[in-house]
Amino acid sequence: MTNRTVAVVGAGIGGLSTALALVDNTDHHVVVLEANDRVGGRIADSSFAGIEGVDSGPDSFLARVPEAVALAERVGLGSELVSPEPVGAAVWFNGLYDIPEGLMLGLPGRLRPLATTGLLSWRGKMRAGIEPLLPRTSIADDSIGAFVRARFGDEVHERLVDSLVGSIYAADTDNFSLAEVPQLYGAAAGNRSLLLAARRQRRSAAGTATAAAGPIFAAPRGGIGSLAQATARAVTEAGGKILTDSPVHEITRHEEKTTWSVNGNEYDSVIFAGPARATGSILTEA
């Protein structure tokens, strides 16, 4: 394969894994450009209660996604993967409450658990209870927050959906597209009632559970941050280069040479692996 120079903009786990795939499978010269002073993007850790390396962003990945497990194995963390015990979960809202049964990514699939939980006020329960009776809600240009609030009311969104989906995606669900979460988007696009859609999805998942044996989530013992650090090391050990504190200020495409100039340096290809908003700002100036 032709030796080319490739710039990867963004050293989150997406950019790092892309760079690793390039240095592993091509002869390209790969340079990762990261605006911050560290790699990992939304994957971050900090000290807590005297313990170093406590995840302060995403804390695991889906173990049933083979690419994530393969990445951990490639960077030497395959034997370090652990999974949480399958015990009950709780949410904190002015107190600790068991998460109601029958949820699908925070969406209620049963009314009885909602009626008996102390997490919602009686007004919140009544508002959620009328969801199956509401007409279809348009999904055009809707955020998760706007859509769920329209269907179930503020309490279900703020105390259940945002708590679960927001933590999984490290996102503000009032400013996060439904299309980014395929399960939610499919339920919203293909059904009038989200509650009935969530119920059907849970029944379907229960019917295939035996075929998907094994843990759902996994992470290295050292925290998910260690996966980003190990991936960065693997990139540099394989010949790639990672430049932190290197925001992209200028990018120009040279039509006559089909190359790109990034911060004054020439590249044959540029891969954008940063947040959409930051990437959009860069491309607007290009």
PDB file of C-alpha atoms in Angstrom:
ATOM      1  CA  MET A   1       0.000   0.000   0.000  1.00  0.00           C
ATOM      2  CA  THR A   2       1.268   3.462  -0.873  1.00  0.00           C
ATOM      3  CA  ASN A   3       3.027   5.285   1.936  1.00  0.00           C
ATOM      4  CA  ARG A   4       0.933   8.352   2.705  1.00  0.00           C
ATOM      5  CA  THR A   5       0.847  10.950   5.456  1.00  0.00           C
ATOM      6  CA  VAL A   6      -2.385  11.016   7.442  1.00  0.00           C
ATOM      7  CA  ALA A   7      -3.513  13.499  10.084  1.00  0.00           C
ATOM      8  CA  VAL A   8      -6.046  12.285  12.640  1.00  0.00           C
ATOM      9  CA  VAL A   9      -7.712  15.256  14.332  1.00  0.00           C
ATOM     10  CA  GLY A  10      -8.736  14.316  17.862  1.00  0.00           C
ATOM     11  CA  ALA A  11      -7.148  11.944  20.371  1.00  0.00           C
ATOM     12  CA  GLY A  12     -10.283  10.582  21.964  1.00  0.00           C
ATOM     13  CA  ILE A  13     -10.741   6.828  21.871  1.00  0.00           C
ATOM     14  CA  GLY A  14     -12.178   7.120  18.344  1.00  0.00           C
ATOM     15  CA  GLY A  15      -9.154   8.983  17.027  1.00  0.00           C
ATOM     16  CA  LEU A  16      -6.693   6.768  18.875  1.00  0.00           C
ATOM     17  CA  SER A  17      -8.261   3.522  17.669  1.00  0.00           C
ATOM     18  CA  THR A  18      -8.375   4.895  14.116  1.00  0.00           C
ATOM     19  CA  ALA A  19      -4.700   5.808  14.296  1.00  0.00           C
ATOM     20  CA  LEU A  20      -3.867   2.361  15.685  1.00  0.00           C
ATOM     21  CA  ALA A  21      -5.736   0.643  12.850  1.00  0.00           C
ATOM     22  CA  LEU A  22      -3.761   2.724  10.348  1.00  0.00           C
ATOM     23  CA  VAL A  23      -0.320   2.033  11.813  1.00  0.00           C
ATOM     24  CA  ASP A  24      -1.174  -1.658  12.226  1.00  0.00           C
ATOM     25  CA  ASN A  25      -2.475  -2.203   8.705  1.00  0.00           C
ATOM     26  CA  THR A  26      -0.740   0.321   6.449  1.00  0.00           C
ATOM     27  CA  ASP A  27       2.643   1.924   5.876  1.00  0.00           C
ATOM     28  CA  HIS A  28       1.177   5.387   6.315  1.00  0.00           C
ATOM     29  CA  HIS A  29       2.871   8.005   8.454  1.00  0.00           C
ATOM     30  CA  VAL A  30       0.181   8.854  11.021  1.00  0.00           C
ATOM     31  CA  VAL A  31       0.051  11.999  13.161  1.00  0.00           C
ATOM     32  CA  VAL A  32      -2.685  12.509  15.776  1.00  0.00           C
ATOM     33  CA  LEU A  33      -3.433  16.155  16.630  1.00  0.00           C
ATOM     34  CA  GLU A  34      -5.102  16.839  19.980  1.00  0.00           C
ATOM     35  CA  ALA A  35      -6.097  20.303  21.205  1.00  0.00           C
ATOM     36  CA  ASN A  36      -5.977  19.391  24.908  1.00  0.00           C
ATOM     37  CA  ASP A  37      -2.964  18.473  27.013  1.00  0.00           C
ATOM     38  CA  ARG A  38      -4.000  14.830  27.341  1.00  0.00           C
ATOM     39  CA  VAL A  39      -5.432  12.001  25.268  1.00  0.00           C
ATOM     40  CA  GLY A  40      -8.744  10.263  25.843  1.00  0.00           C
ATOM     41  CA  GLY A  41     -11.306  12.945  25.027  1.00  0.00           C
ATOM     42  CA  ARG A  42     -14.408  12.318  27.131  1.00  0.00           C
ATOM     43  CA  ILE A  43     -12.638   9.403  28.780  1.00  0.00           C
ATOM     44  CA  ALA A  44     -11.089  10.959  31.864  1.00  0.00           C
ATOM     45  CA  ASP A  45     -10.186  10.066  35.426  1.00  0.00           C
ATOM     46  CA  SER A  46      -9.404  11.848  38.668  1.00  0.00           C
ATOM     47  CA  SER A  47      -8.669  11.118  42.304  1.00  0.00           C
ATOM     48  CA  PHE A  48     -11.576  10.338  44.616  1.00  0.00           C
ATOM     49  CA  ALA A  49     -11.424   9.562  48.326  1.00  0.00           C
ATOM     50  CA  GLY A  50      -7.669   9.141  48.046  1.00  0.00           C
ATOM     51  CA  ILE A  51      -7.906   6.707  45.133  1.00  0.00           C
ATOM     52  CA  GLU A  52      -6.218   7.637  41.866  1.00  0.00           C
ATOM     53  CA  GLY A  53      -7.580   6.791  38.428  1.00  0.00           C
ATOM     54  CA  VAL A  54     -11.297   6.861  39.247  1.00  0.00           C
ATOM     55  CA  ASP A  55     -13.272   7.266  36.018  1.00  0.00           C
ATOM     56  CA  SER A  56     -14.977  10.655  35.801  1.00  0.00           C
ATOM     57  CA  GLY A  57     -16.423  10.056  32.328  1.00  0.00           C
ATOM     58  CA  PRO A  58     -17.450   6.778  30.680  1.00  0.00           C
ATOM     59  CA  ASP A  59     -16.568   3.870  32.968  1.00  0.00           C
ATOM     60  CA  SER A  60     -17.041   0.817  30.727  1.00  0.00           C
ATOM     61  CA  PHE A  61     -17.843  -0.379  27.227  1.00  0.00           C
ATOM     62  CA  LEU A  62     -20.296  -2.895  25.791  1.00  0.00           C
ATOM     63  CA  ALA A  63     -18.586  -6.262  26.156  1.00  0.00           C
ATOM     64  CA  ARG A  64     -20.813  -7.700  23.442  1.00  0.00           C
ATOM     65  CA  VAL A  65     -19.250  -5.342  20.878  1.00  0.00           C
ATOM     66  CA  PRO A  66     -16.335  -7.429  19.558  1.00  0.00           C
ATOM     67  CA  GLU A  67     -14.333  -4.427  18.344  1.00  0.00           C
ATOM     68  CA  ALA A  68     -14.036  -2.992  21.859  1.00  0.00           C
ATOM     69  CA  VAL A  69     -12.817  -6.273  23.323  1.00  0.00           C
ATOM     70  CA  ALA A  70     -10.422  -6.707  20.392  1.00  0.00           C
ATOM     71  CA  LEU A  71      -8.968  -3.239  21.022  1.00  0.00           C
ATOM     72  CA  ALA A  72      -8.360  -4.071  24.681  1.00  0.00           C
ATOM     73  CA  GLU A  73      -6.631  -7.296  23.673  1.00  0.00           C
ATOM     74  CA  ARG A  74      -4.530  -5.521  21.035  1.00  0.00           C
ATOM     75  CA  VAL A  75      -3.153  -3.010  23.553  1.00  0.00           C
ATOM     76  CA  GLY A  76      -2.401  -5.648  26.175  1.00  0.00           C
ATOM     77  CA  LEU A  77      -5.417  -5.240  28.442  1.00  0.00           C
ATOM     78  CA  GLY A  78      -7.392  -8.331  27.443  1.00  0.00           C
ATOM     79  CA  SER A  79      -6.519 -10.195  30.631  1.00  0.00           C
ATOM     80  CA  GLU A  80      -7.356  -7.100  32.705  1.00  0.00           C
ATOM     81  CA  LEU A  81     -11.001  -6.853  31.675  1.00  0.00           C
ATOM     82  CA  VAL A  82     -13.546  -7.138  34.473  1.00  0.00           C
ATOM     83  CA  SER A  83     -17.334  -6.820  34.526  1.00  0.00           C
ATOM     84  CA  PRO A  84     -19.773  -5.599  37.189  1.00  0.00           C
ATOM     85  CA  GLU A  85     -21.817  -8.111  39.120  1.00  0.00           C
ATOM     86  CA  PRO A  86     -25.424  -8.403  37.857  1.00  0.00           C
ATOM     87  CA  VAL A  87     -27.039  -6.734  40.848  1.00  0.00           C
ATOM     88  CA  GLY A  88     -29.774  -4.132  41.118  1.00  0.00           C
ATOM     89  CA  ALA A  89     -29.126  -0.485  40.285  1.00  0.00           C
ATOM     90  CA  ALA A  90     -30.268   2.728  41.920  1.00  0.00           C
ATOM     91  CA  VAL A  91     -30.510   6.414  41.075  1.00  0.00           C
ATOM     92  CA  TRP A  92     -29.899   9.356  43.416  1.00  0.00           C
ATOM     93  CA  PHE A  93     -32.445  12.168  43.451  1.00  0.00           C
ATOM     94  CA  ASN A  94     -32.614  13.784  46.878  1.00  0.00           C
ATOM     95  CA  GLY A  95     -32.209  10.244  48.147  1.00  0.00           C
ATOM     96  CA  LEU A  96     -31.419   6.772  46.833  1.00  0.00           C
ATOM     97  CA  TYR A  97     -34.134   4.958  44.874  1.00  0.00           C
ATOM     98  CA  ASP A  98     -34.130   1.592  43.155  1.00  0.00           C
ATOM     99  CA  ILE A  99     -34.462   1.996  39.407  1.00  0.00           C
ATOM    100  CA  PRO A 100     -37.986   0.869  38.470  1.00  0.00           C
ATOM    101  CA  GLU A 101     -38.316  -2.429  36.642  1.00  0.00           C
ATOM    102  CA  GLY A 102     -39.263  -2.581  32.991  1.00  0.00           C
ATOM    103  CA  LEU A 103     -37.073   0.236  31.661  1.00  0.00           C
ATOM    104  CA  MET A 104     -35.440   0.369  28.239  1.00  0.00           C
ATOM    105  CA  LEU A 105     -32.673   2.997  28.337  1.00  0.00           C
ATOM    106  CA  GLY A 106     -34.731   4.831  30.932  1.00  0.00           C
ATOM    107  CA  LEU A 107     -37.982   4.601  28.981  1.00  0.00           C
ATOM    108  CA  PRO A 108     -40.765   2.995  31.026  1.00  0.00           C
ATOM    109  CA  GLY A 109     -42.128  -0.208  29.552  1.00  0.00           C
ATOM    110  CA  ARG A 110     -44.529  -0.929  32.417  1.00  0.00           C
ATOM    111  CA  LEU A 111     -46.838   1.355  34.388  1.00  0.00           C
ATOM    112  CA  ARG A 112     -47.016  -0.573  37.678  1.00  0.00           C
ATOM    113  CA  PRO A 113     -43.324  -0.022  38.627  1.00  0.00           C
ATOM    114  CA  LEU A 114     -43.758   3.692  37.885  1.00  0.00           C
ATOM    115  CA  ALA A 115     -46.847   3.849  40.075  1.00  0.00           C
ATOM    116  CA  THR A 116     -45.029   2.329  43.060  1.00  0.00           C
ATOM    117  CA  THR A 117     -41.637   4.056  42.851  1.00  0.00           C
ATOM    118  CA  GLY A 118     -40.798   6.889  45.218  1.00  0.00           C
ATOM    119  CA  LEU A 119     -38.579   8.454  42.570  1.00  0.00           C
ATOM    120  CA  LEU A 120     -41.481  10.245  40.853  1.00  0.00           C
ATOM    121  CA  SER A 121     -44.057  12.566  42.379  1.00  0.00           C
ATOM    122  CA  TRP A 122     -47.728  11.752  41.964  1.00  0.00           C
ATOM    123  CA  ARG A 123     -47.916  14.467  39.283  1.00  0.00           C
ATOM    124  CA  GLY A 124     -44.980  12.885  37.464  1.00  0.00           C
ATOM    125  CA  LYS A 125     -46.626   9.470  37.644  1.00  0.00           C
ATOM    126  CA  MET A 126     -49.920  10.774  36.278  1.00  0.00           C
ATOM    127  CA  ARG A 127     -48.140  12.616  33.455  1.00  0.00           C
ATOM    128  CA  ALA A 128     -46.181   9.495  32.492  1.00  0.00           C
ATOM    129  CA  GLY A 129     -49.294   7.338  32.723  1.00  0.00           C
ATOM    130  CA  ILE A 130     -51.081   9.118  29.887  1.00  0.00           C
ATOM    131  CA  GLU A 131     -48.230   8.499  27.413  1.00  0.00           C
ATOM    132  CA  PRO A 132     -49.936   5.555  25.633  1.00  0.00           C
ATOM    133  CA  LEU A 133     -52.955   7.812  24.973  1.00  0.00           C
ATOM    134  CA  LEU A 134     -51.039  10.664  23.333  1.00  0.00           C
ATOM    135  CA  PRO A 135     -50.954  11.148  19.552  1.00  0.00           C
ATOM    136  CA  ARG A 136     -47.714  10.510  17.693  1.00  0.00           C
ATOM    137  CA  THR A 137     -44.946  13.058  18.345  1.00  0.00           C
ATOM    138  CA  SER A 138     -42.808  14.269  15.444  1.00  0.00           C
ATOM    139  CA  ILE A 139     -39.129  13.319  15.622  1.00  0.00           C
ATOM    140  CA  ALA A 140     -38.008  15.999  13.161  1.00  0.00           C
ATOM    141  CA  ASP A 141     -34.963  17.799  14.583  1.00  0.00           C
ATOM    142  CA  ASP A 142     -35.809  16.548  18.083  1.00  0.00           C
ATOM    143  CA  SER A 143     -33.365  16.096  20.894  1.00  0.00           C
ATOM    144  CA  ILE A 144     -33.822  13.158  23.233  1.00  0.00           C
ATOM    145  CA  GLY A 145     -34.890  15.560  25.959  1.00  0.00           C
ATOM    146  CA  ALA A 146     -37.495  17.353  23.856  1.00  0.00           C
ATOM    147  CA  PHE A 147     -38.996  14.092  22.651  1.00  0.00           C
ATOM    148  CA  VAL A 148     -39.107  12.279  26.002  1.00  0.00           C
ATOM    149  CA  ARG A 149     -40.464  15.351  27.804  1.00  0.00           C
ATOM    150  CA  ALA A 150     -43.245  15.565  25.206  1.00  0.00           C
ATOM    151  CA  ARG A 151     -44.114  11.897  25.701  1.00  0.00           C
ATOM    152  CA  PHE A 152     -43.621  11.261  29.444  1.00  0.00           C
ATOM    153  CA  GLY A 153     -43.109  14.661  31.046  1.00  0.00           C
ATOM    154  CA  ASP A 154     -40.129  16.291  32.732  1.00  0.00           C
ATOM    155  CA  GLU A 155     -39.733  13.910  35.673  1.00  0.00           C
ATOM    156  CA  VAL A 156     -39.273  10.725  33.651  1.00  0.00           C
ATOM    157  CA  HIS A 157     -36.753  12.468  31.450  1.00  0.00           C
ATOM    158  CA  GLU A 158     -34.756  14.157  34.216  1.00  0.00           C
ATOM    159  CA  ARG A 159     -34.797  11.321  36.752  1.00  0.00           C
ATOM    160  CA  LEU A 160     -34.632   8.261  34.498  1.00  0.00           C
ATOM    161  CA  VAL A 161     -33.762   8.821  30.836  1.00  0.00           C
ATOM    162  CA  ASP A 162     -31.171  11.559  31.339  1.00  0.00           C
ATOM    163  CA  SER A 163     -29.643   9.687  34.280  1.00  0.00           C
ATOM    164  CA  LEU A 164     -29.119   6.540  32.191  1.00  0.00           C
ATOM    165  CA  VAL A 165     -28.592   7.739  28.620  1.00  0.00           C
ATOM    166  CA  GLY A 166     -26.712  10.866  29.675  1.00  0.00           C
ATOM    167  CA  SER A 167     -24.227   8.832  31.696  1.00  0.00           C
ATOM    168  CA  ILE A 168     -23.757   6.234  28.948  1.00  0.00           C
ATOM    169  CA  TYR A 169     -23.008   8.850  26.291  1.00  0.00           C
ATOM    170  CA  ALA A 170     -21.509  11.511  28.604  1.00  0.00           C
ATOM    171  CA  ALA A 171     -24.007  13.914  27.060  1.00  0.00           C
ATOM    172  CA  ASP A 172     -26.633  16.503  27.906  1.00  0.00           C
ATOM    173  CA  THR A 173     -29.673  14.712  26.530  1.00  0.00           C
ATOM    174  CA  ASP A 174     -31.538  17.988  26.026  1.00  0.00           C
ATOM    175  CA  ASN A 175     -28.909  18.741  23.372  1.00  0.00           C
ATOM    176  CA  PHE A 176     -28.289  15.216  22.097  1.00  0.00           C
ATOM    177  CA  SER A 177     -29.985  13.850  18.992  1.00  0.00           C
ATOM    178  CA  LEU A 178     -32.343  10.899  19.088  1.00  0.00           C
ATOM    179  CA  ALA A 179     -30.545   9.609  16.000  1.00  0.00           C
ATOM    180  CA  GLU A 180     -27.377   9.080  18.064  1.00  0.00           C
ATOM    181  CA  VAL A 181     -29.089   6.340  20.111  1.00  0.00           C
ATOM    182  CA  PRO A 182     -30.423   3.727  17.663  1.00  0.00           C
ATOM    183  CA  GLN A 183     -32.663   1.954  20.182  1.00  0.00           C
ATOM    184  CA  LEU A 184     -34.413   5.176  21.166  1.00  0.00           C
ATOM    185  CA  TYR A 185     -34.614   6.420  17.595  1.00  0.00           C
ATOM    186  CA  GLY A 186     -36.084   3.150  16.377  1.00  0.00           C
ATOM    187  CA  ALA A 187     -38.685   3.190  19.126  1.00  0.00           C
ATOM    188  CA  ALA A 188     -39.584   6.822  18.428  1.00  0.00           C
ATOM    189  CA  ALA A 189     -39.670   6.550  14.640  1.00  0.00           C
ATOM    190  CA  GLY A 190     -41.588   3.303  14.368  1.00  0.00           C
ATOM    191  CA  ASN A 191     -44.205   3.656  17.086  1.00  0.00           C
ATOM    192  CA  ARG A 192     -46.806   6.059  18.384  1.00  0.00           C
ATOM    193  CA  SER A 193     -46.333   5.082  22.038  1.00  0.00           C
ATOM    194  CA  LEU A 194     -42.822   4.900  23.481  1.00  0.00           C
ATOM    195  CA  LEU A 195     -44.053   2.925  26.486  1.00  0.00           C
ATOM    196  CA  LEU A 196     -45.491   0.181  24.303  1.00  0.00           C
ATOM    197  CA  ALA A 197     -42.370   0.238  22.099  1.00  0.00           C
ATOM    198  CA  ALA A 198     -40.121  -0.118  25.156  1.00  0.00           C
ATOM    199  CA  ARG A 199     -42.241  -3.043  26.368  1.00  0.00           C
ATOM    200  CA  ARG A 200     -41.917  -4.829  23.022  1.00  0.00           C
ATOM    201  CA  GLN A 201     -38.161  -4.231  22.842  1.00  0.00           C
ATOM    202  CA  ARG A 202     -37.658  -5.625  26.346  1.00  0.00           C
ATOM    203  CA  ARG A 203     -39.711  -8.729  25.525  1.00  0.00           C
ATOM    204  CA  SER A 204     -37.727  -9.228  22.333  1.00  0.00           C
ATOM    205  CA  ALA A 205     -34.448  -8.830  24.216  1.00  0.00           C
ATOM    206  CA  ALA A 206     -35.586 -11.293  26.885  1.00  0.00           C
ATOM    207  CA  GLY A 207     -36.405 -13.814  24.182  1.00  0.00           C
ATOM    208  CA  THR A 208     -32.868 -13.680  22.804  1.00  0.00           C
ATOM    209  CA  ALA A 209     -31.018 -13.293  26.105  1.00  0.00           C
ATOM    210  CA  THR A 210     -29.829 -16.872  26.166  1.00  0.00           C
ATOM    211  CA  ALA A 211     -28.162 -16.381  22.780  1.00  0.00           C
ATOM    212  CA  ALA A 212     -26.183 -13.421  24.102  1.00  0.00           C
ATOM    213  CA  ALA A 213     -24.551 -15.019  27.099  1.00  0.00           C
ATOM    214  CA  GLY A 214     -21.818 -13.286  29.032  1.00  0.00           C
ATOM    215  CA  PRO A 215     -21.430  -9.888  30.691  1.00  0.00           C
ATOM    216  CA  ILE A 216     -22.928  -6.788  29.111  1.00  0.00           C
ATOM    217  CA  PHE A 217     -20.273  -4.276  30.219  1.00  0.00           C
ATOM    218  CA  ALA A 218     -16.526  -4.530  30.718  1.00  0.00           C
ATOM    219  CA  ALA A 219     -13.585  -2.304  31.604  1.00  0.00           C
ATOM    220  CA  PRO A 220      -9.902  -2.751  32.494  1.00  0.00           C
ATOM    221  CA  ARG A 221      -9.107  -3.076  36.188  1.00  0.00           C
ATOM    222  CA  GLY A 222      -7.298   0.248  36.006  1.00  0.00           C
ATOM    223  CA  GLY A 223     -10.390   2.018  34.707  1.00  0.00           C
ATOM    224  CA  ILE A 224     -11.505   2.862  31.203  1.00  0.00           C
ATOM    225  CA  GLY A 225      -8.918   5.648  31.176  1.00  0.00           C
ATOM    226  CA  SER A 226      -6.198   3.009  31.069  1.00  0.00           C
ATOM    227  CA  LEU A 227      -7.621   1.805  27.739  1.00  0.00           C
ATOM    228  CA  ALA A 228      -7.079   5.242  26.199  1.00  0.00           C
ATOM    229  CA  GLN A 229      -3.559   5.466  27.632  1.00  0.00           C
ATOM    230  CA  ALA A 230      -2.653   1.969  26.439  1.00  0.00           C
ATOM    231  CA  THR A 231      -4.028   2.696  22.969  1.00  0.00           C
ATOM    232  CA  ALA A 232      -1.958   5.881  22.766  1.00  0.00           C
ATOM    233  CA  ARG A 233       1.169   3.941  23.759  1.00  0.00           C
ATOM    234  CA  ALA A 234       0.426   1.298  21.135  1.00  0.00           C
ATOM    235  CA  VAL A 235       0.117   3.984  18.456  1.00  0.00           C
ATOM    236  CA  THR A 236       3.497   5.514  19.258  1.00  0.00           C
ATOM    237  CA  GLU A 237       5.191   2.127  19.679  1.00  0.00           C
ATOM    238  CA  ALA A 238       3.968   1.174  16.195  1.00  0.00           C
ATOM    239  CA  GLY A 239       5.469   4.316  14.690  1.00  0.00           C
ATOM    240  CA  GLY A 240       2.654   6.845  14.924  1.00  0.00           C
ATOM    241  CA  LYS A 241       2.999  10.280  16.466  1.00  0.00           C
ATOM    242  CA  ILE A 242       0.628  11.945  18.939  1.00  0.00           C
ATOM    243  CA  LEU A 243       0.826  15.715  19.441  1.00  0.00           C
ATOM    244  CA  THR A 244      -1.109  17.128  22.394  1.00  0.00           C
ATOM    245  CA  ASP A 245      -1.636  20.873  22.910  1.00  0.00           C
ATOM    246  CA  SER A 246      -1.973  21.018  19.126  1.00  0.00           C
ATOM    247  CA  PRO A 247      -5.335  22.531  18.172  1.00  0.00           C
ATOM    248  CA  VAL A 248      -6.075  22.771  14.464  1.00  0.00           C
ATOM    249  CA  HIS A 249      -6.148  26.465  13.604  1.00  0.00           C
ATOM    250  CA  GLU A 250      -5.942  26.253   9.839  1.00  0.00           C
ATOM    251  CA  ILE A 251      -6.816  23.638   7.255  1.00  0.00           C
ATOM    252  CA  THR A 252      -6.662  24.073   3.492  1.00  0.00           C
ATOM    253  CA  ARG A 253      -7.244  21.637   0.668  1.00  0.00           C
ATOM    254  CA  HIS A 254      -4.910  21.938  -2.317  1.00  0.00           C
ATOM    255  CA  GLU A 255      -7.066  20.890  -5.256  1.00  0.00           C
ATOM    256  CA  GLU A 256      -4.195  20.691  -7.707  1.00  0.00           C
ATOM    257  CA  LYS A 257      -2.212  18.327  -5.463  1.00  0.00           C
ATOM    258  CA  THR A 258      -5.149  16.620  -3.707  1.00  0.00           C
ATOM    259  CA  THR A 259      -3.391  17.216  -0.395  1.00  0.00           C
ATOM    260  CA  TRP A 260      -4.288  19.063   2.773  1.00  0.00           C
ATOM    261  CA  SER A 261      -2.410  21.686   4.726  1.00  0.00           C
ATOM    262  CA  VAL A 262      -3.085  21.455   8.466  1.00  0.00           C
ATOM    263  CA  ASN A 263      -1.451  24.157  10.590  1.00  0.00           C
ATOM    264  CA  GLY A 264       1.069  24.611   7.788  1.00  0.00           C
ATOM    265  CA  ASN A 265       1.997  20.910   7.467  1.00  0.00           C
ATOM    266  CA  GLU A 266       1.157  18.842   4.389  1.00  0.00           C
ATOM    267  CA  TYR A 267      -0.921  15.641   4.610  1.00  0.00           C
ATOM    268  CA  ASP A 268      -2.345  13.352   1.968  1.00  0.00           C
ATOM    269  CA  SER A 269      -5.455  12.651   4.040  1.00  0.00           C
ATOM    270  CA  VAL A 270      -7.181  14.087   7.100  1.00  0.00           C
ATOM    271  CA  ILE A 271      -9.490  12.117   9.393  1.00  0.00           C
ATOM    272  CA  PHE A 272     -11.704  14.104  11.759  1.00  0.00           C
ATOM    273  CA  ALA A 273     -12.355  12.199  14.990  1.00  0.00           C
ATOM    274  CA  GLY A 274     -13.327  15.015  17.337  1.00  0.00           C
ATOM    275  CA  PRO A 275     -16.705  16.270  18.576  1.00  0.00           C
ATOM    276  CA  ALA A 276     -19.120  17.312  15.848  1.00  0.00           C
ATOM    277  CA  ARG A 277     -19.275  20.929  16.993  1.00  0.00           C
ATOM    278  CA  ALA A 278     -15.500  21.369  16.999  1.00  0.00           C
ATOM    279  CA  THR A 279     -15.177  19.555  13.677  1.00  0.00           C
ATOM    280  CA  GLY A 280     -17.880  21.743  12.158  1.00  0.00           C
ATOM    281  CA  SER A 281     -16.035  24.883  13.236  1.00  0.00           C
ATOM    282  CA  ILE A 282     -12.829  23.647  11.602  1.00  0.00           C
ATOM    283  CA  LEU A 283     -14.542  22.685   8.353  1.00  0.00           C
ATOM    284  CA  THR A 284     -16.429  25.975   8.196  1.00  0.00           C
ATOM    285  CA  GLU A 285     -13.092  27.751   8.018  1.00  0.00           C
ATOM    286  CA  ALA A 286     -11.601  25.306   5.490  1.00  0.00           C
TER     287      ALA A 286
END
